[in-house]
Amino acid sequence: MTTRRLIGTNQQFTIGKIICLARNYAEHARELGNETPAAPVLFMKPASSVIGDGDTVQIPAYSQECHYEIELAVLIGTQARSISAGEALEHVAGYGVAIDMTLRDVQNQLKAKGLPWEIAKGFDTGCPLSDFVPFSAVADPHALNLKLAVSGEIRQNGTTADMINRIPQIIAHISAIFTLEPGDVILTGTPAGVGPVRAGEVMTAEIATIGCLTIPVA
Ligand code: ZN
């Protein structure tokens, strides 16, 4: 079981399903040559893909091109099924930092064949995830700077203000398809600047006021 703390409380959550949005920042959709979707594009990672601060991403042998994607992670605190956007934030326990590791070469091959992405996204070590800052301590989750550096060089520098689908709409949309349970996590998409990371490099992912991950790559 993988657990995460709600910082400053004695609450601990067992991580459940991890639901991720693709193409939720227009600039990033463009950089990969994708259209900006009308409805959120969803995929999942298993809890077994989660690693913590200081742990190492192991690039699987079947990929030659592993990309980083820094994302704001939303931790669900209470069960949510078919809820409205207006009710959505009542179900959020906190916010954290995630890196949606993506085997871009594998994903591109799968996309071209119309096949699912799981092996490009859900592999072991493919989801570095921080502990969570309580909901009440975050004034505005849509005004956070996200910054990812590889071996000290900044590659992504964006803001959650640029999300296409906002957190209440995302939760409402997902909850009509998948019942959200305490410990489930939503990864809200990545800003522009994604790119490859290689064995021997170190990623640092920081979301202002939320947290920071330092993740070596092997
Ligand atoms: Zn992503």
Short mmCIF file of C-alpha atoms and ligand atoms in Angstrom, two decimals:
data_model
loop_
_atom_site.label_atom_id
_atom_site.label_comp_id
_atom_site.label_asym_id
_atom_site.label_seq_id
_atom_site.Cartn_x
_atom_site.Cartn_y
_atom_site.Cartn_z
CA MET A 1 0.00 0.00 0.00
CA THR A 2 1.16 3.47 -0.84
CA THR A 3 0.15 6.20 1.56
CA ARG A 4 0.51 9.97 1.62
CA ARG A 5 0.27 12.41 4.51
CA LEU A 6 -1.86 15.50 4.74
CA ILE A 7 0.85 17.85 5.98
CA GLY A 8 0.26 19.40 9.41
CA THR A 9 -2.48 16.92 10.32
CA ASN A 10 -2.46 13.32 11.53
CA GLN A 11 -4.41 12.26 8.44
CA GLN A 12 -2.94 9.63 6.17
CA PHE A 13 -4.47 8.41 2.90
CA THR A 14 -3.94 5.14 1.07
CA ILE A 15 -3.51 6.07 -2.58
CA GLY A 16 -6.24 4.62 -4.78
CA LYS A 17 -6.72 5.21 -8.47
CA ILE A 18 -4.85 8.03 -10.15
CA ILE A 19 -6.88 9.73 -12.86
CA CYS A 20 -4.93 11.95 -15.21
CA LEU A 21 -5.89 14.64 -17.69
CA ALA A 22 -4.14 14.93 -21.03
CA ARG A 23 -4.05 18.22 -22.96
CA ASN A 24 -5.35 20.45 -20.16
CA TYR A 25 -3.00 23.32 -21.04
CA ALA A 26 -3.37 24.72 -24.57
CA GLU A 27 0.36 25.46 -25.08
CA HIS A 28 1.28 21.89 -24.16
CA ALA A 29 -1.41 20.40 -26.44
CA ARG A 30 0.07 22.47 -29.28
CA GLU A 31 3.68 21.44 -28.59
CA LEU A 32 2.68 17.78 -29.08
CA GLY A 33 0.62 18.61 -32.19
CA ASN A 34 -2.69 17.75 -30.51
CA GLU A 35 -5.96 19.60 -30.77
CA THR A 36 -7.37 21.17 -27.62
CA PRO A 37 -10.19 18.78 -26.67
CA ALA A 38 -13.78 19.81 -25.94
CA ALA A 39 -14.12 17.35 -23.02
CA PRO A 40 -11.23 16.32 -20.74
CA VAL A 41 -9.09 13.46 -22.11
CA LEU A 42 -8.60 10.96 -19.28
CA PHE A 43 -6.28 8.06 -18.55
CA MET A 44 -5.21 6.29 -15.34
CA LYS A 45 -2.09 5.20 -13.53
CA PRO A 46 -2.13 2.42 -10.93
CA ALA A 47 -1.14 3.16 -7.32
CA SER A 48 1.80 0.78 -7.88
CA SER A 49 3.43 3.42 -10.12
CA VAL A 50 3.82 5.89 -7.23
CA ILE A 51 7.23 6.77 -5.77
CA GLY A 52 8.17 9.45 -3.26
CA ASP A 53 10.57 12.35 -2.88
CA GLY A 54 14.15 11.12 -3.36
CA ASP A 55 13.12 7.85 -5.03
CA THR A 56 14.44 7.00 -8.50
CA VAL A 57 12.51 6.76 -11.77
CA GLN A 58 13.59 3.60 -13.58
CA ILE A 59 13.11 4.02 -17.33
CA PRO A 60 11.78 0.68 -18.67
CA ALA A 61 13.95 -1.14 -21.19
CA TYR A 62 11.21 -0.91 -23.86
CA SER A 63 11.55 2.90 -24.12
CA GLN A 64 14.23 5.19 -25.49
CA GLU A 65 12.41 8.46 -24.74
CA CYS A 66 11.09 9.16 -21.25
CA HIS A 67 9.50 12.60 -20.68
CA TYR A 68 8.74 14.55 -17.49
CA GLU A 69 5.41 16.38 -17.01
CA ILE A 70 4.99 18.41 -13.81
CA GLU A 71 1.36 18.47 -12.62
CA LEU A 72 -0.74 19.75 -9.74
CA ALA A 73 -2.15 16.70 -7.93
CA VAL A 74 -5.56 16.85 -6.23
CA LEU A 75 -6.21 14.43 -3.35
CA ILE A 76 -9.81 13.32 -2.86
CA GLY A 77 -10.93 13.23 0.80
CA THR A 78 -14.52 11.98 0.63
CA GLN A 79 -16.51 9.83 -1.80
CA ALA A 80 -17.88 11.74 -4.80
CA ARG A 81 -20.31 10.27 -7.33
CA SER A 82 -22.06 12.33 -10.03
CA ILE A 83 -21.57 15.60 -8.20
CA SER A 84 -21.87 19.12 -9.59
CA ALA A 85 -18.96 21.51 -10.04
CA GLY A 86 -20.43 23.57 -7.23
CA GLU A 87 -20.07 20.68 -4.78
CA ALA A 88 -16.72 19.45 -6.07
CA LEU A 89 -14.29 21.29 -3.83
CA GLU A 90 -15.99 19.91 -0.70
CA HIS A 91 -14.44 16.56 -1.66
CA VAL A 92 -10.84 17.81 -1.97
CA ALA A 93 -8.53 16.95 0.94
CA GLY A 94 -5.43 18.67 -0.41
CA TYR A 95 -2.99 19.52 -3.17
CA GLY A 96 0.38 18.02 -4.05
CA VAL A 97 3.11 17.82 -6.67
CA ALA A 98 3.33 15.00 -9.20
CA ILE A 99 5.45 14.18 -12.21
CA ASP A 100 3.52 12.28 -14.88
CA MET A 101 6.41 10.29 -16.34
CA THR A 102 5.61 9.40 -19.94
CA LEU A 103 7.35 7.04 -22.36
CA ARG A 104 6.79 9.35 -25.32
CA ASP A 105 8.09 6.99 -28.01
CA VAL A 106 5.87 4.18 -26.75
CA GLN A 107 2.88 6.53 -26.36
CA ASN A 108 3.29 7.84 -29.92
CA GLN A 109 3.37 4.30 -31.31
CA LEU A 110 0.24 3.38 -29.32
CA LYS A 111 -1.57 6.58 -30.37
CA ALA A 112 -0.78 5.90 -34.03
CA LYS A 113 -2.39 2.47 -33.72
CA GLY A 114 -5.35 3.70 -31.67
CA LEU A 115 -4.25 1.57 -28.69
CA PRO A 116 -4.44 2.43 -24.96
CA TRP A 117 -1.56 4.26 -23.28
CA GLU A 118 -1.15 2.39 -20.00
CA ILE A 119 2.28 0.91 -20.68
CA ALA A 120 3.57 4.39 -21.59
CA LYS A 121 2.13 5.97 -18.43
CA GLY A 122 1.43 3.45 -15.68
CA PHE A 123 4.75 1.60 -15.38
CA ASP A 124 6.51 1.11 -12.00
CA THR A 125 8.12 4.38 -10.74
CA GLY A 126 6.17 6.37 -13.35
CA CYS A 127 4.37 8.58 -10.83
CA PRO A 128 6.54 10.58 -8.41
CA LEU A 129 4.09 12.07 -5.87
CA SER A 130 4.57 14.37 -2.87
CA ASP A 131 2.65 14.58 0.38
CA PHE A 132 -0.33 16.94 0.29
CA VAL A 133 -0.99 20.44 1.63
CA PRO A 134 -4.50 20.67 3.17
CA PHE A 135 -7.22 22.20 1.01
CA SER A 136 -7.80 25.00 3.56
CA ALA A 137 -4.16 26.14 3.30
CA VAL A 138 -4.34 26.80 -0.46
CA ALA A 139 -6.03 30.11 -1.22
CA ASP A 140 -6.32 29.60 -4.99
CA PRO A 141 -5.22 26.37 -6.70
CA HIS A 142 -5.51 28.16 -10.05
CA ALA A 143 -2.77 30.67 -9.23
CA LEU A 144 0.21 28.41 -8.59
CA ASN A 145 3.59 28.50 -10.34
CA LEU A 146 4.82 25.10 -11.55
CA LYS A 147 8.52 24.68 -12.26
CA LEU A 148 10.47 21.63 -13.35
CA ALA A 149 14.24 21.56 -13.76
CA VAL A 150 16.48 18.80 -15.09
CA SER A 151 19.92 18.76 -13.46
CA GLY A 152 19.45 22.42 -12.48
CA GLU A 153 18.21 23.68 -15.86
CA ILE A 154 14.62 24.95 -15.91
CA ARG A 155 12.51 23.19 -18.56
CA GLN A 156 8.93 23.90 -17.50
CA ASN A 157 7.79 27.15 -15.92
CA GLY A 158 4.02 27.60 -16.01
CA THR A 159 0.99 28.50 -13.98
CA THR A 160 -2.13 26.59 -13.03
CA ALA A 161 -4.02 29.70 -14.17
CA ASP A 162 -3.60 28.31 -17.71
CA MET A 163 -5.61 25.12 -17.12
CA ILE A 164 -8.37 24.67 -19.72
CA ASN A 165 -10.64 22.61 -17.46
CA ARG A 166 -10.60 23.90 -13.88
CA ILE A 167 -10.59 21.70 -10.81
CA PRO A 168 -14.34 21.87 -9.97
CA GLN A 169 -15.28 21.01 -13.57
CA ILE A 170 -12.65 18.24 -13.70
CA ILE A 171 -13.95 16.61 -10.51
CA ALA A 172 -17.58 16.90 -11.63
CA HIS A 173 -16.75 15.39 -15.03
CA ILE A 174 -14.76 12.50 -13.58
CA SER A 175 -17.28 11.76 -10.82
CA ALA A 176 -19.97 11.07 -13.41
CA ILE A 177 -17.79 8.28 -14.87
CA PHE A 178 -15.68 6.93 -11.99
CA THR A 179 -16.83 7.19 -8.37
CA LEU A 180 -14.08 9.07 -6.57
CA GLU A 181 -13.00 7.56 -3.25
CA PRO A 182 -10.86 8.92 -0.40
CA GLY A 183 -7.21 8.55 -1.45
CA ASP A 184 -7.89 8.85 -5.16
CA VAL A 185 -5.68 11.40 -6.90
CA ILE A 186 -6.31 13.55 -9.96
CA LEU A 187 -3.37 14.78 -12.04
CA THR A 188 -4.55 17.97 -13.71
CA GLY A 189 -2.30 18.10 -16.78
CA THR A 190 1.01 19.73 -17.59
CA PRO A 191 2.06 23.12 -18.97
CA ALA A 192 4.36 23.47 -22.00
CA GLY A 193 8.04 22.54 -21.98
CA VAL A 194 7.90 18.76 -21.67
CA GLY A 195 10.94 16.89 -22.87
CA PRO A 196 13.21 13.93 -22.34
CA VAL A 197 15.12 12.99 -19.23
CA ARG A 198 17.97 10.49 -19.25
CA ALA A 199 19.58 8.07 -16.83
CA GLY A 200 21.95 9.96 -14.55
CA GLU A 201 19.94 13.19 -14.58
CA VAL A 202 17.96 14.55 -11.62
CA MET A 203 14.55 16.22 -11.84
CA THR A 204 13.36 18.85 -9.37
CA ALA A 205 9.65 19.63 -9.54
CA GLU A 206 8.30 22.52 -7.49
CA ILE A 207 4.85 24.02 -7.15
CA ALA A 208 4.95 27.27 -5.20
CA THR A 209 3.50 26.92 -1.66
CA ILE A 210 2.65 23.23 -2.32
CA GLY A 211 5.91 21.33 -2.33
CA CYS A 212 8.95 20.03 -4.12
CA LEU A 213 10.18 16.66 -5.40
CA THR A 214 13.78 15.72 -6.14
CA ILE A 215 13.81 12.63 -8.34
CA PRO A 216 16.88 10.98 -9.88
CA VAL A 217 16.52 8.99 -13.11
CA ALA A 218 18.11 5.63 -13.87
ZN ZN B 1 0.41 14.45 -17.95
#
